[in-house]
Tab-separated table of C-alpha atoms in Angstrom:
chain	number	residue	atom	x	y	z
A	1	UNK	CA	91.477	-122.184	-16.464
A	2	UNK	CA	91.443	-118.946	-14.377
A	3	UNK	CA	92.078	-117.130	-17.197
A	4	UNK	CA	89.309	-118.717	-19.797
A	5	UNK	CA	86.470	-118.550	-17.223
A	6	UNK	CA	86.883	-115.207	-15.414
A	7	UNK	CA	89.163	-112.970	-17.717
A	8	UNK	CA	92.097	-112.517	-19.982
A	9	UNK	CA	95.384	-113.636	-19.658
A	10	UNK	CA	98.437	-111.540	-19.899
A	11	UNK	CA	102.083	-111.506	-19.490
A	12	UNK	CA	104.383	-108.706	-19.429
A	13	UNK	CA	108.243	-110.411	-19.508
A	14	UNK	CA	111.752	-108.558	-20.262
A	15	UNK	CA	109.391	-105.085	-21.061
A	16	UNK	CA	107.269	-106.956	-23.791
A	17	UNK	CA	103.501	-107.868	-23.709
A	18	UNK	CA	101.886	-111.151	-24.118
A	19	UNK	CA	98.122	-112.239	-24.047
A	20	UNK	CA	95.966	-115.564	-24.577
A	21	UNK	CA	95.353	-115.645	-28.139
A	22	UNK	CA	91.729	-115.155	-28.131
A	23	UNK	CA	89.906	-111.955	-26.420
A	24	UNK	CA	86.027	-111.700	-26.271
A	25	UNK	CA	86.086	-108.584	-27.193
A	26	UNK	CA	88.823	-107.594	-29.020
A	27	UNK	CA	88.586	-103.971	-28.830
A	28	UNK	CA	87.948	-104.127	-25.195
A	29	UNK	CA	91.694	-105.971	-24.896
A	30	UNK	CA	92.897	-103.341	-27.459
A	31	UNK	CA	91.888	-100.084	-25.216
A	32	UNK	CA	93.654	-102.075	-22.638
A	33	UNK	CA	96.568	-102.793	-24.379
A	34	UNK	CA	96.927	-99.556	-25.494
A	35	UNK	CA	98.146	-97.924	-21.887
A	36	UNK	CA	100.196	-100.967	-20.756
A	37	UNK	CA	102.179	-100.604	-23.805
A	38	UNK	CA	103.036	-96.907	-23.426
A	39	UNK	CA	104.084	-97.831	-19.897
A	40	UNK	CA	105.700	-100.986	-20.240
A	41	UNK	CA	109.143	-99.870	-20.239
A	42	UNK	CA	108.724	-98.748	-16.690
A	43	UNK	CA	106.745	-102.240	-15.444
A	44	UNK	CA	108.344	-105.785	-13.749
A	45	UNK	CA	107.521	-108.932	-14.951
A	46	UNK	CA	103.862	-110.448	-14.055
A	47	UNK	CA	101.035	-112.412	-14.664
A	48	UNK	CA	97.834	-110.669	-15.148
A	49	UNK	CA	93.920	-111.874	-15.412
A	50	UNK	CA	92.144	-108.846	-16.915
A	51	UNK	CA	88.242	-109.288	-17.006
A	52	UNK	CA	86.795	-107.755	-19.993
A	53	UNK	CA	83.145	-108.328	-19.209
A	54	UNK	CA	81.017	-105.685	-18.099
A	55	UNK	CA	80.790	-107.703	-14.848
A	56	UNK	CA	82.740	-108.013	-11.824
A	57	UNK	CA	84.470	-111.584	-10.929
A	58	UNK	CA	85.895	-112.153	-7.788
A	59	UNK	CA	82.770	-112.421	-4.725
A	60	UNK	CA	83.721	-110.913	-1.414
A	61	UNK	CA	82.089	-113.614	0.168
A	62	UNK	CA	83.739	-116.343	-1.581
A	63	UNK	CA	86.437	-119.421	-0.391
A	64	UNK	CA	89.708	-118.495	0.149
A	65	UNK	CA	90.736	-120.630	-2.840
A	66	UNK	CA	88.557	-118.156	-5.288
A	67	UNK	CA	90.422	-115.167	-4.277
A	68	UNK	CA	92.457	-115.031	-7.341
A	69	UNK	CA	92.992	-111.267	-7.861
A	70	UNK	CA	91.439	-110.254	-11.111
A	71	UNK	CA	91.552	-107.041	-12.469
A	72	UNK	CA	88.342	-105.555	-13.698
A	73	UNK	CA	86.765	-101.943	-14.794
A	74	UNK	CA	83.907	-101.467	-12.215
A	75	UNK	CA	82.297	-103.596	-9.325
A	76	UNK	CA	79.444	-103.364	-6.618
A	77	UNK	CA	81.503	-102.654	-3.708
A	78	UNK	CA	79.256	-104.557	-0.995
A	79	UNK	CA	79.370	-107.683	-2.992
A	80	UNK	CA	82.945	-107.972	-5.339
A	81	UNK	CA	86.771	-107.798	-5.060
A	82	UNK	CA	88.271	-107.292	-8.098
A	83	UNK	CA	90.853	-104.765	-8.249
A	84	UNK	CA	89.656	-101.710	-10.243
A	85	UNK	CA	91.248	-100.310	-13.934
A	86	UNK	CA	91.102	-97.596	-15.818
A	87	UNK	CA	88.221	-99.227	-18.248
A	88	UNK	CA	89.028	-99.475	-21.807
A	89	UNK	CA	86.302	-97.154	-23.133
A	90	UNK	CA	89.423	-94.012	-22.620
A	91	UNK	CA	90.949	-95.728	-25.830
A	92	UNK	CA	88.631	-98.059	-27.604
A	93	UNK	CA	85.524	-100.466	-27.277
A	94	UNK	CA	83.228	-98.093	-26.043
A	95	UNK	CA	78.976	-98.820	-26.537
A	96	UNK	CA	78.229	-99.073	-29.338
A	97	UNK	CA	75.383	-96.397	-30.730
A	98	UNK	CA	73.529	-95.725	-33.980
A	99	UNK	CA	75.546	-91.903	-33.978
A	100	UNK	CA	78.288	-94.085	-32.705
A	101	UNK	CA	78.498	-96.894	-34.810
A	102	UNK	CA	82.496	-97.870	-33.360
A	103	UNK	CA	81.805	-96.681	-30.010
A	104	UNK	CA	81.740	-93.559	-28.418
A	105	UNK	CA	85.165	-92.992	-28.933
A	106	UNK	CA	88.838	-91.752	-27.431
A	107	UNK	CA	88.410	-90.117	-24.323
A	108	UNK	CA	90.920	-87.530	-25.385
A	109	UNK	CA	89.312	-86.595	-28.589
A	110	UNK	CA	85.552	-86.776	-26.920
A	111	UNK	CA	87.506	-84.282	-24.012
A	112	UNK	CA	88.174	-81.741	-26.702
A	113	UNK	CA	85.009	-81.275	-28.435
A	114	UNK	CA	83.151	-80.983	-24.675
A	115	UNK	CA	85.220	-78.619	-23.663
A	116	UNK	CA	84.338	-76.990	-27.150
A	117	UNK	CA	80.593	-77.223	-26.511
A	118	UNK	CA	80.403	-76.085	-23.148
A	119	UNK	CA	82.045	-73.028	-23.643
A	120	UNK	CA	79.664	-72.059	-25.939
A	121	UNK	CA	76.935	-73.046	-23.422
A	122	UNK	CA	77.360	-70.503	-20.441
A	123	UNK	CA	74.663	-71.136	-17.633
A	124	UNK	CA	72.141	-68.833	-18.081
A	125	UNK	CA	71.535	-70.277	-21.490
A	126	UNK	CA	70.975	-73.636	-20.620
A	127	UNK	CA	67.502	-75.409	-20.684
A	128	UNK	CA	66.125	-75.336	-17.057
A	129	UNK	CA	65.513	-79.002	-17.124
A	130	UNK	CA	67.115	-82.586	-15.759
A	131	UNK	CA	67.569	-84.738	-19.039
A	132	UNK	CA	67.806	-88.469	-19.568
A	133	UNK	CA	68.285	-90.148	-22.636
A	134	UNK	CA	69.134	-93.989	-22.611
A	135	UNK	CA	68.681	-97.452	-23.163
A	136	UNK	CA	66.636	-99.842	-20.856
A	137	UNK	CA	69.945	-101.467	-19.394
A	138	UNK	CA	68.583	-101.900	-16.084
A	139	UNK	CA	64.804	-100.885	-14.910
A	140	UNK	CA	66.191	-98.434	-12.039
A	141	UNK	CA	65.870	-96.108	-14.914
A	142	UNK	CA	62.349	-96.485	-14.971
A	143	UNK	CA	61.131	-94.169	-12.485
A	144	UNK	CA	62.943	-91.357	-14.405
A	145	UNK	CA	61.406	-92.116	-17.676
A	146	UNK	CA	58.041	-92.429	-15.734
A	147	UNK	CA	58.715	-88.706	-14.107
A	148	UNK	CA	59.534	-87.079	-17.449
A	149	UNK	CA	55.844	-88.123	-18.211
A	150	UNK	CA	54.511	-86.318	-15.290
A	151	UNK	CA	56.804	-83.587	-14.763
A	152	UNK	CA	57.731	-82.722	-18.819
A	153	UNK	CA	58.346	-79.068	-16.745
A	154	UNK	CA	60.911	-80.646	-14.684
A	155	UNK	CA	62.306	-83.336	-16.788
A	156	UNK	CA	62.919	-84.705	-20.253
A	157	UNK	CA	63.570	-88.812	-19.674
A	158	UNK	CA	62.879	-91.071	-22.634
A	159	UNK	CA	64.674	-94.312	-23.806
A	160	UNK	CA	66.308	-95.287	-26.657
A	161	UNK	CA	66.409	-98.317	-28.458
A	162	UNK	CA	69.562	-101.091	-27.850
A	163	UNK	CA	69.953	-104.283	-28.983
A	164	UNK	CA	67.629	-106.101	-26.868
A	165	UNK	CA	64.634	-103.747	-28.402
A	166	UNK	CA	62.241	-106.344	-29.369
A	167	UNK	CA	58.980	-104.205	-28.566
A	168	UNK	CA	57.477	-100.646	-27.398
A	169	UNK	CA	57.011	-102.802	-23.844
A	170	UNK	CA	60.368	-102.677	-23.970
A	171	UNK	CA	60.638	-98.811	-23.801
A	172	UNK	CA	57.440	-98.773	-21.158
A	173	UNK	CA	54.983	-98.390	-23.940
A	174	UNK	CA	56.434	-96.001	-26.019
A	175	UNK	CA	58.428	-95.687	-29.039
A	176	UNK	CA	62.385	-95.718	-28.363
A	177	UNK	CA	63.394	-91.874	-28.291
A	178	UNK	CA	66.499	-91.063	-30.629
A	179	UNK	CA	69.935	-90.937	-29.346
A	180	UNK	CA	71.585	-87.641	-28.265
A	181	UNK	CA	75.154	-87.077	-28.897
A	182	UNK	CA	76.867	-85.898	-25.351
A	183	UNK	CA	77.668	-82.464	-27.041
A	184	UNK	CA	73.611	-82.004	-26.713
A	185	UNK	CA	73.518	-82.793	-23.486
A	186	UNK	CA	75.351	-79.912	-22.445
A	187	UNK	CA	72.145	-77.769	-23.582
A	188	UNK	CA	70.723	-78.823	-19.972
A	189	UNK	CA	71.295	-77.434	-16.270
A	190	UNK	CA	70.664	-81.026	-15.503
A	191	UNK	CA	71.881	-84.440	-16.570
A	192	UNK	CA	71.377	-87.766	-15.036
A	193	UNK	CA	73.502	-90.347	-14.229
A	194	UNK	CA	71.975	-94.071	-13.517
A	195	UNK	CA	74.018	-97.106	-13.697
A	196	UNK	CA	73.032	-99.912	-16.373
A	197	UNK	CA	74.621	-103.447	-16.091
A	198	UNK	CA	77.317	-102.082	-14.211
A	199	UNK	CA	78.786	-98.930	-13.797
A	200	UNK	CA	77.469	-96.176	-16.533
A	201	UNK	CA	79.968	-95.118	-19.318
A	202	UNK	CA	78.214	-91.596	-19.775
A	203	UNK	CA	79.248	-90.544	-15.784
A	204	UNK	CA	82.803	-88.869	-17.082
A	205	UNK	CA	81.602	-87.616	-20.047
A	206	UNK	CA	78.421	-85.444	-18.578
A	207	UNK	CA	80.550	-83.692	-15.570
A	208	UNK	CA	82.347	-81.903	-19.269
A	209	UNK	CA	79.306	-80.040	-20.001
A	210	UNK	CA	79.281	-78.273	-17.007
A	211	UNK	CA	75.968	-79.102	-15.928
A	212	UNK	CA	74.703	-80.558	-12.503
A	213	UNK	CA	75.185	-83.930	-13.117
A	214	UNK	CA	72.641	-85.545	-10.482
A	215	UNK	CA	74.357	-88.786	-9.600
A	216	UNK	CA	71.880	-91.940	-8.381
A	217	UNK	CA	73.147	-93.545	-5.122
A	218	UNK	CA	74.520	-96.934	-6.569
A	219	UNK	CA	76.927	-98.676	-5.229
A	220	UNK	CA	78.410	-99.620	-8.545
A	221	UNK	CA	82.036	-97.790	-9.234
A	222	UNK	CA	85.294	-96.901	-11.736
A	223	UNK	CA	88.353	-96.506	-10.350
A	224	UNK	CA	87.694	-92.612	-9.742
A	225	UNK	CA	84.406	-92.334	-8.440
A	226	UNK	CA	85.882	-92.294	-5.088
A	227	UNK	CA	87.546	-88.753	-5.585
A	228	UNK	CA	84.030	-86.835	-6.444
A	229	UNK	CA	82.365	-85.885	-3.305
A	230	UNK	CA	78.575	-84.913	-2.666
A	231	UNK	CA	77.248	-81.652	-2.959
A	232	UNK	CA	80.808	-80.306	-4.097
A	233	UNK	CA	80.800	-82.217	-7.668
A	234	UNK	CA	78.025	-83.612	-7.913
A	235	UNK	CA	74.335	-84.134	-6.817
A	236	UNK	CA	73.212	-87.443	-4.935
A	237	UNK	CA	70.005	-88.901	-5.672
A	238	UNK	CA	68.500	-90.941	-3.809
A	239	UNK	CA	68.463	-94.875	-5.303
A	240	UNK	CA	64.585	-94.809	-4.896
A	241	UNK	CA	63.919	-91.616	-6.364
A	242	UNK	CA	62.277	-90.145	-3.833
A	243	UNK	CA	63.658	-87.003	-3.642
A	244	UNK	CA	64.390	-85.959	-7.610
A	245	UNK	CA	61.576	-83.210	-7.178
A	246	UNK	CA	62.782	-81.902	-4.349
A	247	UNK	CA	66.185	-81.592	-5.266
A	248	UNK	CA	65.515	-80.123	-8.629
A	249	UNK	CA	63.080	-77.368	-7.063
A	250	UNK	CA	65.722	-76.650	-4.883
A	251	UNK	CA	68.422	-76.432	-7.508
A	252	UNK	CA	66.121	-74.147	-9.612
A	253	UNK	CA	65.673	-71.882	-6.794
A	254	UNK	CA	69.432	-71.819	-5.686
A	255	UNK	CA	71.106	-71.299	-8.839
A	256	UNK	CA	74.138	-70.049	-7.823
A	257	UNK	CA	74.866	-72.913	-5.510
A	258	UNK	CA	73.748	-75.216	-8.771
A	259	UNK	CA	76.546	-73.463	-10.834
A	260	UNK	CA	79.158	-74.004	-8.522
A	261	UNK	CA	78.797	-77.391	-8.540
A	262	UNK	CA	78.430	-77.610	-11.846
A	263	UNK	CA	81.947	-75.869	-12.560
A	264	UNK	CA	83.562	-78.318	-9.708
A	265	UNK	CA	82.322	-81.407	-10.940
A	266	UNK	CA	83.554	-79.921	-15.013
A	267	UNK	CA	86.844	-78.375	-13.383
A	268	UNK	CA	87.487	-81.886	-11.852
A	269	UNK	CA	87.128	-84.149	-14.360
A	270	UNK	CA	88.537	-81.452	-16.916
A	271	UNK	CA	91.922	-80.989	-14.440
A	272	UNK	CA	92.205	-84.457	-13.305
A	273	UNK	CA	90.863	-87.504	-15.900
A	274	UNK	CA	93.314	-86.803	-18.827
A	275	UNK	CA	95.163	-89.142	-20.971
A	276	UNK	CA	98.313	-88.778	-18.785
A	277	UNK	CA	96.287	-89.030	-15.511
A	278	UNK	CA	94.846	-92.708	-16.833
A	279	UNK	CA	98.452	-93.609	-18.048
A	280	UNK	CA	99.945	-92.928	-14.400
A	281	UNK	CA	97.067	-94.568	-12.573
A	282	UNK	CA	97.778	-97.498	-14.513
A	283	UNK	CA	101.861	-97.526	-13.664
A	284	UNK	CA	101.039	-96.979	-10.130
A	285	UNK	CA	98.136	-99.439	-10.261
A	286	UNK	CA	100.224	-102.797	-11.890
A	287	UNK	CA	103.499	-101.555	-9.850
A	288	UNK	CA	101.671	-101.559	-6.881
A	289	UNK	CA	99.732	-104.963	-8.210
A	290	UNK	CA	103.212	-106.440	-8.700
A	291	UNK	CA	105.178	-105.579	-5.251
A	292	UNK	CA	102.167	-106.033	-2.937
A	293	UNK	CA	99.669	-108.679	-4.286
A	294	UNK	CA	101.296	-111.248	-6.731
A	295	UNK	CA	105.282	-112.411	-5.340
A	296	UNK	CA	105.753	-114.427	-8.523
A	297	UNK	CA	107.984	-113.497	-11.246
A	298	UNK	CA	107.616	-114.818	-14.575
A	299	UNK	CA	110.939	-115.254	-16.292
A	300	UNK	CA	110.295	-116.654	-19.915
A	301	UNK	CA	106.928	-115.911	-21.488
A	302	UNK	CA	104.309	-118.810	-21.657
A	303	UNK	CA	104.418	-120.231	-24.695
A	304	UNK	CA	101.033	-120.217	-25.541
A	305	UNK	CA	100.557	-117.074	-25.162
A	306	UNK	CA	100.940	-114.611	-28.017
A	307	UNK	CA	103.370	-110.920	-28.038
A	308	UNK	CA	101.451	-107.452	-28.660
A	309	UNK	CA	103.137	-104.790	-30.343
């Protein structure tokens, strides 16, 4: 029952994988598949419940007898418990987008044509403006979208249109802006980062076009958001907005400091979220999962659970 309410449920037994038959979203459970399979040879036998939603599972504050660990991509840290994973958006299953009809895409092939961009993109030839363009996933955005229409000098903030669009009120009165590919983000000094329903899928991808990428406080995470610090990778923004302008007039007037970061934060995520980083993270992550947190052993798979190859 643990595993139909709050996530998926998987087996690995004798170096083979096994999963409930049915997976909400299938390519979600694919992009997750994919890494425990390349490392399965080097794994023990377990049980695993894998959440696949976009939302976390396991409440801090919960009974004792709710505390079943659960494995999930991102969480509010004040409020949930669920161990963190490498989400499945580096394989497969990514949002889906009108130039993205499948979803955004491998991480590794999405890597390479950044790393393209940028370097075609020095600094100095970069729009001197902070850019937003998204859907209405959560109305924290708002106050951007509301300061690109008072500050067009200082910032370009529109939203797009997702599958909720029913109306213009649904943009804040305007019409939904068009979607812009990530390799057109790098055109700008500055790119925002604002969580939606949970954690924002855009955060890795925007550090590769070595711009300032000016972080809102939230206290939703992935599993490496602990490793980028202030000021060295990125900028902090305060959750109410209240200091965008003053941060971005400061920026513009230090731009030397602004560069730096901007090559940290790009030289970070460039040097240290590859395809073989995500694949370790994951064998330390389920060995550690298997020797610390869960003492049981599966010997013979369940039997209704199905194998994936």
């Amino acid at each position: 029952m643990i595993a139909d309410n709050r996530g998926v449920h998987y087996q690995i037994v004798g170096k083979r994988l096994y999963r409930q038959s049915n997976c909400m979203f299938p390519s979600r459970c694919q992009g997750i598949e994919h890494f425990i399979l390349e490392i399965i040879d080097k794994l023990p036998n377990m049980d695993l419940i894998i959440n696949v939603r976009d939302y976390p599972q396991v409440g801090r504050y919960f009974s004792n007898d709710q505390q079943f660990p659960i494995l999930s991509f991102s969480k509010e840290v004040t409020s949930y418990a669920d161990i963190i994973y490498p989400a499945w958006t580096f394989w497969s299953g990514g949002p889906a987008l009108d130039i993205y009809p499948n979803g955004i895409g491998r991480w590794d092939l999405i890597r390479e044509k950044l790393l393209k961009t940028q370097s075609k993109l020095p600094w100095t030839k970069k729009k001197n403006i902070a850019f937003f363009r998204g859907s209405r996933t959560s109305s924290q955005r708002d106050p951007i979208v509301m300061l690109g229409r008072s500050r067009p000098d200082l910032v370009d903030a529109k939203y797009t249109k997702n599958q909720a669009w029913k109306s213009k009120a649904d943009t804040l009165g305007d019409e939904p802006a068009k979607t812009v590919s990530f390799e057109d983000h790098c055109e700008y000094k500055y790119l925002f980062n604002v969580h939606g329903v949970a954690a924002s899928f855009r955060y890795k991808h925007l550090f590769l076009c070595r711009s300032v990428v000016l972080n809102v406080e939230s206290d939703w995470i992935e599993f490496f958001y602990p490793y980028l610090k202030p000021w060295i990778h990125y900028v902090p923004i305060d959750k109410n907005f209240d200091n965008v302008v003053e941060v971005l007039e400061f920026l513009n007037d230090n731009q030397l400091l602004a560069s730096r970061i901007a090559k940290r934060g790009f030289e970070f995520i460039r040097d240290h979220l590859t395809m073989n980083t995500i694949r370790c993270y994951w064998q330390n992550l389920l060995t550690l999962y298997s020797d610390r947190i869960i003492s049981y052993r599966p010997m013979k798979p369940d039997p209704n659970l199905i194998e994936i190859y």
